[in-house]
Tab-separated table of C-alpha atoms in Angstrom:
chain	number	residue	atom	x	y	z
C	1	MET	CA	-23.208	-0.167	3.723
C	2	ARG	CA	-21.799	-2.696	6.172
C	3	VAL	CA	-18.090	-3.014	5.397
C	4	GLY	CA	-15.775	-5.659	6.852
C	5	VAL	CA	-12.090	-4.754	6.957
C	6	THR	CA	-9.223	-7.176	7.527
C	7	GLY	CA	-5.976	-5.618	8.736
C	8	ALA	CA	-8.058	-2.861	10.349
C	9	SER	CA	-5.458	-2.179	13.040
C	10	GLY	CA	-2.581	-1.853	10.550
C	11	PHE	CA	-0.970	1.199	8.940
C	12	ILE	CA	-3.438	1.477	6.056
C	13	GLY	CA	-6.304	-0.092	7.984
C	14	GLN	CA	-6.514	2.573	10.670
C	15	HIS	CA	-6.789	5.284	8.032
C	16	ALA	CA	-9.257	3.298	5.900
C	17	THR	CA	-11.654	2.475	8.730
C	18	LYS	CA	-11.882	6.124	9.740
C	19	ALA	CA	-12.466	7.234	6.133
C	20	LEU	CA	-15.175	4.601	5.693
C	21	ARG	CA	-16.928	5.607	8.904
C	22	ASP	CA	-16.706	9.308	7.955
C	23	ALA	CA	-18.406	8.397	4.661
C	24	GLY	CA	-21.337	6.935	6.593
C	25	HIS	CA	-20.545	3.215	6.393
C	26	HIS	CA	-20.852	0.730	9.258
C	27	VAL	CA	-17.357	-0.696	9.747
C	28	ARG	CA	-16.601	-4.133	11.134
C	29	ALA	CA	-12.985	-4.931	11.972
C	30	LEU	CA	-12.023	-8.520	11.121
C	31	VAL	CA	-8.974	-9.256	13.276
C	32	ARG	CA	-7.111	-12.263	14.665
C	33	ARG	CA	-6.917	-10.916	18.197
C	34	ALA	CA	-8.696	-8.240	20.203
C	35	PRO	CA	-6.852	-4.906	19.791
C	36	GLU	CA	-5.251	-3.306	22.846
C	37	SER	CA	-6.847	0.049	22.020
C	38	ASP	CA	-9.731	1.370	19.943
C	39	ILE	CA	-9.452	1.312	16.164
C	40	PRO	CA	-10.601	4.652	14.682
C	41	GLY	CA	-13.917	4.390	12.845
C	42	VAL	CA	-14.765	0.813	13.860
C	43	ASP	CA	-18.337	0.020	14.915
C	44	ASP	CA	-17.830	-3.614	15.887
C	45	ILE	CA	-15.061	-6.189	16.001
C	46	ARG	CA	-15.176	-9.863	15.008
C	47	LEU	CA	-12.337	-12.262	15.658
C	48	ILE	CA	-11.352	-14.450	12.721
C	49	PRO	CA	-8.863	-17.325	12.400
C	50	SER	CA	-5.380	-16.649	11.079
C	51	LEU	CA	-5.607	-16.461	7.301
C	52	GLY	CA	-3.819	-19.165	5.365
C	53	ALA	CA	-4.421	-22.110	3.075
C	54	LYS	CA	-5.693	-24.219	6.004
C	55	THR	CA	-8.012	-21.628	7.546
C	56	ASP	CA	-11.276	-22.974	8.968
C	57	HIS	CA	-13.814	-21.693	6.439
C	58	THR	CA	-16.803	-22.328	8.714
C	59	ALA	CA	-15.449	-20.149	11.518
C	60	LEU	CA	-14.413	-17.519	8.995
C	61	SER	CA	-17.811	-17.388	7.286
C	62	ALA	CA	-19.550	-16.898	10.637
C	63	ALA	CA	-17.690	-13.596	11.145
C	64	LEU	CA	-18.760	-12.262	7.746
C	65	GLY	CA	-22.515	-12.554	8.009
C	66	GLY	CA	-24.520	-9.465	7.068
C	67	LEU	CA	-21.677	-7.651	5.308
C	68	ASP	CA	-22.141	-5.885	1.983
C	69	VAL	CA	-18.440	-5.518	1.182
C	70	ILE	CA	-15.156	-6.952	2.416
C	71	VAL	CA	-12.007	-4.829	2.159
C	72	HIS	CA	-9.069	-7.225	2.450
C	73	LEU	CA	-6.019	-5.316	3.679
C	74	ALA	CA	-4.352	-7.978	5.843
C	75	ALA	CA	-1.219	-9.517	4.322
C	76	ARG	CA	2.282	-10.715	4.950
C	77	VAL	CA	4.105	-7.539	3.989
C	78	HIS	CA	7.267	-7.247	1.946
C	79	ILE	CA	10.655	-7.027	3.617
C	80	MET	CA	13.795	-5.555	2.188
C	81	GLN	CA	15.932	-8.710	2.165
C	82	GLY	CA	13.780	-11.244	0.351
C	83	GLY	CA	11.648	-13.515	2.498
C	84	ASP	CA	10.252	-17.005	2.676
C	85	GLU	CA	8.316	-17.661	-0.540
C	86	THR	CA	6.206	-20.394	1.059
C	87	SER	CA	5.046	-18.141	3.897
C	88	PHE	CA	4.137	-15.316	1.507
C	89	MET	CA	2.147	-17.721	-0.663
C	90	ASP	CA	0.349	-19.279	2.289
C	91	THR	CA	-0.800	-15.966	3.777
C	92	ASN	CA	-1.252	-13.754	0.741
C	93	VAL	CA	-2.637	-16.369	-1.632
C	94	GLY	CA	-4.046	-19.138	0.579
C	95	GLY	CA	-5.431	-16.690	3.133
C	96	SER	CA	-7.021	-14.472	0.484
C	97	VAL	CA	-8.592	-17.492	-1.232
C	98	ALA	CA	-9.970	-18.723	2.094
C	99	LEU	CA	-11.465	-15.293	2.774
C	100	ILE	CA	-13.182	-14.879	-0.598
C	101	GLU	CA	-14.543	-18.420	-0.457
C	102	ALA	CA	-15.902	-17.730	3.033
C	103	ALA	CA	-17.374	-14.466	1.737
C	104	ALA	CA	-19.178	-16.323	-1.047
C	105	ARG	CA	-20.587	-18.800	1.491
C	106	ALA	CA	-21.734	-15.947	3.718
C	107	GLY	CA	-23.456	-14.197	0.799
C	108	VAL	CA	-21.160	-11.138	0.723
C	109	PRO	CA	-21.540	-9.742	-2.814
C	110	ARG	CA	-18.414	-7.551	-3.081
C	111	PHE	CA	-14.735	-8.078	-2.330
C	112	ILE	CA	-12.008	-5.413	-2.517
C	113	PHE	CA	-8.458	-6.751	-2.521
C	114	MET	CA	-5.507	-4.556	-1.609
C	115	SER	CA	-2.728	-5.794	-3.852
C	116	SER	CA	0.438	-3.822	-4.659
C	117	VAL	CA	2.274	-2.217	-7.535
C	118	LYS	CA	4.875	-4.909	-6.828
C	119	ALA	CA	2.521	-7.442	-8.419
C	120	ALA	CA	3.216	-5.650	-11.707
C	121	GLY	CA	6.910	-4.932	-11.175
C	122	GLU	CA	9.536	-2.657	-9.673
C	123	ARG	CA	10.256	-0.382	-12.625
C	124	SER	CA	8.424	1.210	-15.531
C	125	GLY	CA	11.114	2.648	-17.764
C	126	THR	CA	9.714	5.449	-19.916
C	127	THR	CA	6.141	4.082	-20.131
C	128	PRO	CA	3.897	4.039	-17.033
C	129	LEU	CA	2.713	0.621	-15.916
C	130	SER	CA	-0.920	-0.099	-16.786
C	131	ALA	CA	-3.326	-3.021	-16.597
C	132	SER	CA	-2.095	-4.108	-20.043
C	133	SER	CA	1.570	-4.271	-18.938
C	134	THR	CA	3.024	-7.770	-18.625
C	135	PRO	CA	3.484	-8.406	-14.887
C	136	ALA	CA	7.098	-8.830	-13.785
C	137	PRO	CA	7.212	-9.105	-9.962
C	138	GLU	CA	10.746	-9.337	-8.615
C	139	ASP	CA	10.366	-10.665	-5.068
C	140	ALA	CA	8.337	-13.169	-3.073
C	141	TYR	CA	5.905	-10.510	-1.886
C	142	GLY	CA	5.163	-9.263	-5.411
C	143	ARG	CA	4.812	-12.804	-6.763
C	144	SER	CA	2.402	-13.707	-3.963
C	145	LYS	CA	0.266	-10.629	-4.638
C	146	LEU	CA	0.074	-11.416	-8.359
C	147	ALA	CA	-0.812	-15.041	-7.629
C	148	ALA	CA	-3.514	-13.875	-5.213
C	149	GLU	CA	-4.991	-11.519	-7.817
C	150	ARG	CA	-5.261	-14.346	-10.324
C	151	ALA	CA	-6.727	-16.837	-7.851
C	152	LEU	CA	-9.293	-14.335	-6.555
C	153	LEU	CA	-10.317	-13.362	-10.075
C	154	GLU	CA	-10.996	-16.988	-11.003
C	155	ILE	CA	-13.093	-17.573	-7.884
C	156	ALA	CA	-14.985	-14.286	-8.162
C	157	ARG	CA	-16.010	-14.995	-11.744
C	158	ALA	CA	-17.097	-18.534	-10.878
C	159	GLN	CA	-19.095	-17.323	-7.857
C	160	ASN	CA	-20.522	-14.227	-9.597
C	161	LEU	CA	-18.925	-12.088	-6.884
C	162	HIS	CA	-17.871	-8.508	-7.656
C	163	LEU	CA	-14.088	-8.212	-7.212
C	164	THR	CA	-12.056	-4.991	-7.211
C	165	ILE	CA	-8.249	-5.201	-7.191
C	166	LEU	CA	-6.217	-2.181	-6.058
C	167	ARG	CA	-2.487	-1.774	-6.725
C	168	PRO	CA	-1.181	1.194	-4.703
C	169	THR	CA	2.271	2.597	-5.317
C	170	PHE	CA	4.651	3.417	-2.423
C	171	VAL	CA	2.469	4.569	0.486
C	172	TYR	CA	3.708	7.407	2.704
C	173	GLY	CA	2.185	8.824	5.875
C	174	TRP	CA	2.087	8.395	9.630
C	175	PRO	CA	3.514	6.312	11.164
C	176	ALA	CA	6.697	6.630	9.122
C	177	VAL	CA	7.963	3.065	8.858
C	178	GLY	CA	10.310	1.151	6.576
C	179	ASN	CA	12.071	3.192	3.893
C	180	LEU	CA	10.196	6.367	4.790
C	181	GLY	CA	11.211	6.051	8.425
C	182	ALA	CA	14.834	5.767	7.316
C	183	VAL	CA	14.446	8.888	5.158
C	184	VAL	CA	12.984	10.891	8.038
C	185	ARG	CA	15.670	9.750	10.494
C	186	ALA	CA	18.441	10.672	8.050
C	187	LEU	CA	16.981	14.124	7.485
C	188	MET	CA	16.390	14.808	11.168
C	189	ARG	CA	20.000	13.910	11.931
C	190	GLY	CA	21.384	15.979	9.054
C	191	ILE	CA	23.036	12.985	7.395
C	192	PRO	CA	24.376	13.849	3.906
C	193	LEU	CA	23.001	11.530	1.216
C	194	PRO	CA	24.583	10.797	-2.207
C	195	LEU	CA	21.359	11.157	-4.200
C	196	ALA	CA	21.634	14.479	-6.049
C	197	GLY	CA	22.572	12.799	-9.352
C	198	ILE	CA	19.458	10.622	-9.647
C	199	ASP	CA	17.122	11.576	-12.508
C	200	ASN	CA	14.044	9.357	-12.349
C	201	ARG	CA	10.270	9.534	-11.867
C	202	ARG	CA	8.379	7.611	-9.202
C	203	ASP	CA	4.691	7.591	-8.333
C	204	MET	CA	3.615	7.466	-4.679
C	205	ILE	CA	0.390	7.797	-2.718
C	206	TYR	CA	-0.353	9.494	0.589
C	207	VAL	CA	-2.094	7.144	3.010
C	208	GLY	CA	-4.981	9.614	3.358
C	209	ASN	CA	-5.514	9.451	-0.404
C	210	LEU	CA	-5.345	5.654	-0.322
C	211	ALA	CA	-7.964	5.508	2.435
C	212	ASP	CA	-10.159	7.854	0.419
C	213	ALA	CA	-9.668	5.683	-2.688
C	214	VAL	CA	-10.784	2.605	-0.733
C	215	THR	CA	-13.920	4.475	0.295
C	216	ALA	CA	-14.551	5.479	-3.329
C	217	ALA	CA	-14.134	1.858	-4.436
C	218	VAL	CA	-16.669	0.713	-1.846
C	219	SER	CA	-19.292	3.148	-3.155
C	220	ALA	CA	-18.520	2.956	-6.900
C	221	LYS	CA	-21.000	1.210	-9.187
C	222	THR	CA	-18.906	0.802	-12.325
C	223	MET	CA	-15.697	-0.884	-11.143
C	224	GLY	CA	-14.264	-3.655	-13.310
C	225	ASP	CA	-12.159	-6.615	-12.165
C	226	THR	CA	-9.001	-5.504	-13.996
C	227	PRO	CA	-6.355	-4.334	-11.473
C	228	TYR	CA	-6.373	-0.599	-10.749
C	229	PHE	CA	-3.167	1.330	-10.039
C	230	LEU	CA	-3.378	4.043	-7.371
C	231	SER	CA	-1.158	7.104	-6.961
C	232	ASP	CA	-1.234	10.793	-6.077
C	233	GLY	CA	-0.671	11.486	-9.768
C	234	ASP	CA	2.466	13.537	-9.099
C	235	ALA	CA	5.457	11.450	-10.152
C	236	ILE	CA	8.717	12.981	-8.933
C	237	SER	CA	12.400	12.109	-8.729
C	238	THR	CA	13.984	10.561	-5.662
C	239	PRO	CA	16.013	13.707	-4.779
C	240	THR	CA	12.913	15.882	-5.210
C	241	PHE	CA	11.001	13.649	-2.811
C	242	PHE	CA	13.775	13.884	-0.229
C	243	ARG	CA	13.812	17.679	-0.591
C	244	ARG	CA	10.031	17.869	-0.161
C	245	VAL	CA	10.248	15.746	2.976
C	246	GLY	CA	12.948	18.109	4.200
C	247	VAL	CA	10.730	21.140	3.620
C	248	ALA	CA	7.841	19.514	5.515
C	249	PHE	CA	10.092	18.747	8.482
C	250	ALA	CA	11.987	22.060	8.293
C	251	LYS	CA	15.193	20.038	7.940
C	252	PRO	CA	16.656	20.739	4.491
C	253	ALA	CA	17.897	17.618	2.730
C	254	ARG	CA	21.690	17.515	2.434
C	255	LEU	CA	22.166	15.825	-0.929
C	256	PHE	CA	25.422	15.558	-2.830
C	257	TYR	CA	26.322	14.190	-6.237
C	258	VAL	CA	27.509	10.647	-6.890
C	259	PRO	CA	27.081	9.109	-10.373
C	260	VAL	CA	24.247	6.583	-10.575
C	261	TRP	CA	26.599	3.935	-11.974
C	262	MET	CA	28.699	4.269	-8.852
C	263	LEU	CA	25.664	3.966	-6.587
C	264	ARG	CA	24.718	0.758	-8.384
C	265	ALA	CA	28.250	-0.605	-8.085
C	266	LEU	CA	28.240	0.150	-4.355
C	267	GLY	CA	24.832	-1.520	-4.079
C	268	THR	CA	26.156	-4.669	-5.715
C	269	LEU	CA	29.224	-4.767	-3.472
C	270	SER	CA	27.167	-4.236	-0.318
C	271	GLY	CA	24.375	-6.632	-1.230
C	272	ARG	CA	21.872	-3.768	-1.421
C	273	SER	CA	21.334	-3.580	-5.157
C	274	GLY	CA	17.569	-3.888	-4.694
C	275	MET	CA	17.495	-0.809	-2.484
C	276	ILE	CA	19.629	1.157	-4.951
C	277	ASP	CA	17.379	0.123	-7.823
C	278	ARG	CA	14.343	1.435	-5.940
C	279	LEU	CA	16.111	4.754	-5.388
C	280	THR	CA	17.363	5.161	-8.950
C	281	GLU	CA	14.830	3.464	-11.271
C	282	SER	CA	11.590	5.044	-12.503
C	283	LEU	CA	8.270	3.564	-11.420
C	284	GLU	CA	5.284	5.388	-12.909
C	285	VAL	CA	1.746	4.036	-13.172
C	286	ASP	CA	-1.436	4.909	-15.035
C	287	SER	CA	-4.016	5.660	-12.331
C	288	GLY	CA	-6.471	7.158	-14.819
C	289	PRO	CA	-8.762	4.088	-15.022
C	290	PHE	CA	-9.435	4.141	-11.268
C	291	ARG	CA	-10.137	7.870	-11.275
C	292	ARG	CA	-12.552	7.384	-14.154
C	293	ASP	CA	-14.401	4.317	-12.864
C	294	ALA	CA	-14.538	5.356	-9.206
C	295	GLY	CA	-15.130	9.051	-9.923
C	296	TRP	CA	-12.184	9.784	-7.653
C	297	GLN	CA	-9.577	12.508	-7.347
C	298	PRO	CA	-6.865	12.658	-4.645
C	299	ALA	CA	-7.981	14.715	-1.666
C	300	TYR	CA	-4.412	15.772	-0.836
C	301	ASN	CA	-1.368	16.749	-2.859
C	302	MET	CA	2.071	15.502	-1.834
C	303	ASP	CA	3.062	18.618	0.080
C	304	GLN	CA	-0.150	18.436	2.120
C	305	GLY	CA	0.422	14.770	2.838
C	306	LEU	CA	4.008	15.346	3.940
C	307	ALA	CA	2.937	18.305	6.094
C	308	ALA	CA	0.418	16.047	7.854
C	309	LEU	CA	3.130	13.431	8.334
C	310	ALA	CA	5.464	16.018	9.867
C	311	THR	CA	2.728	17.253	12.216
C	312	ASP	CA	2.002	13.713	13.451
C	313	TYR	CA	5.718	13.023	13.786
C	314	ARG	CA	6.185	16.045	16.035
C	315	LYS	CA	3.208	15.043	18.175
C	316	HIS	CA	4.754	11.654	18.839
C	317	ASN	CA	8.393	12.754	19.087
C	318	GLN	CA	8.579	15.746	21.378
C	319	ASP	CA	12.359	15.433	21.491
C	320	GLY	CA	12.481	16.123	17.736
C	321	ASP	CA	14.358	12.911	16.796
């Protein structure tokens, strides 16, 4: 199939385009500006306008001609300290609406939208989040992703366009950015961390598994339009994750005990309660429906994914820091 991918040069995009090409698909990168270097797995590149509520639909549709599927990965990503709600809504909702409307005009029959677990919420308690859970996004990014899902679903049903919505959990892999980058830097420097007392369960997904799941979604014939959660299927505690990262990097995690209530109090005092919540709360999801409908199983377990991350890290950081 001929697959168009927005955000092809991004963290997930570079893995997804390669996986799609390896599966035999023709991959077209849909980007705002010409990349400075080759994008793995891309057969051709089309420039598109910046995605937002005021995007020129005519120019956008012209770049989509001949495609069988669009995989929409481009987005304004979440940041740790809030963010401008209007900007998130313009890009993640307005831009996504512009793209699906342009796809309908161009005759593209399928649209895959990369949403986020944050559209459903930040915590699961004792019951994994599922498509039947009441959404409870807690930041501008999550609210924009949920709003985009709902807007796309309405348009897709009206246009008789096949929509698939994917909600990945925390994505880890190379390059290690954001929270994962901070984890790796702390471990490499031997910084002691007060996390040994946390007893939670969190689902995550290796970027290689996510890319493989995107490829499965492109080829699947029985996908519904209810959001699908994606994970490795190996929910673990925060301290266990840190220890596994330490094993992969041959830098044992130095964790010590501090009561969770004290961590939360320190988070409140420092203005980092959101970060502490993400470290201490459980966030499990039910990824069974995607595995069933897409006929998919993760290609890598967590230890394999972390080992690949460590190998790439060493290749790019010969000094070991």
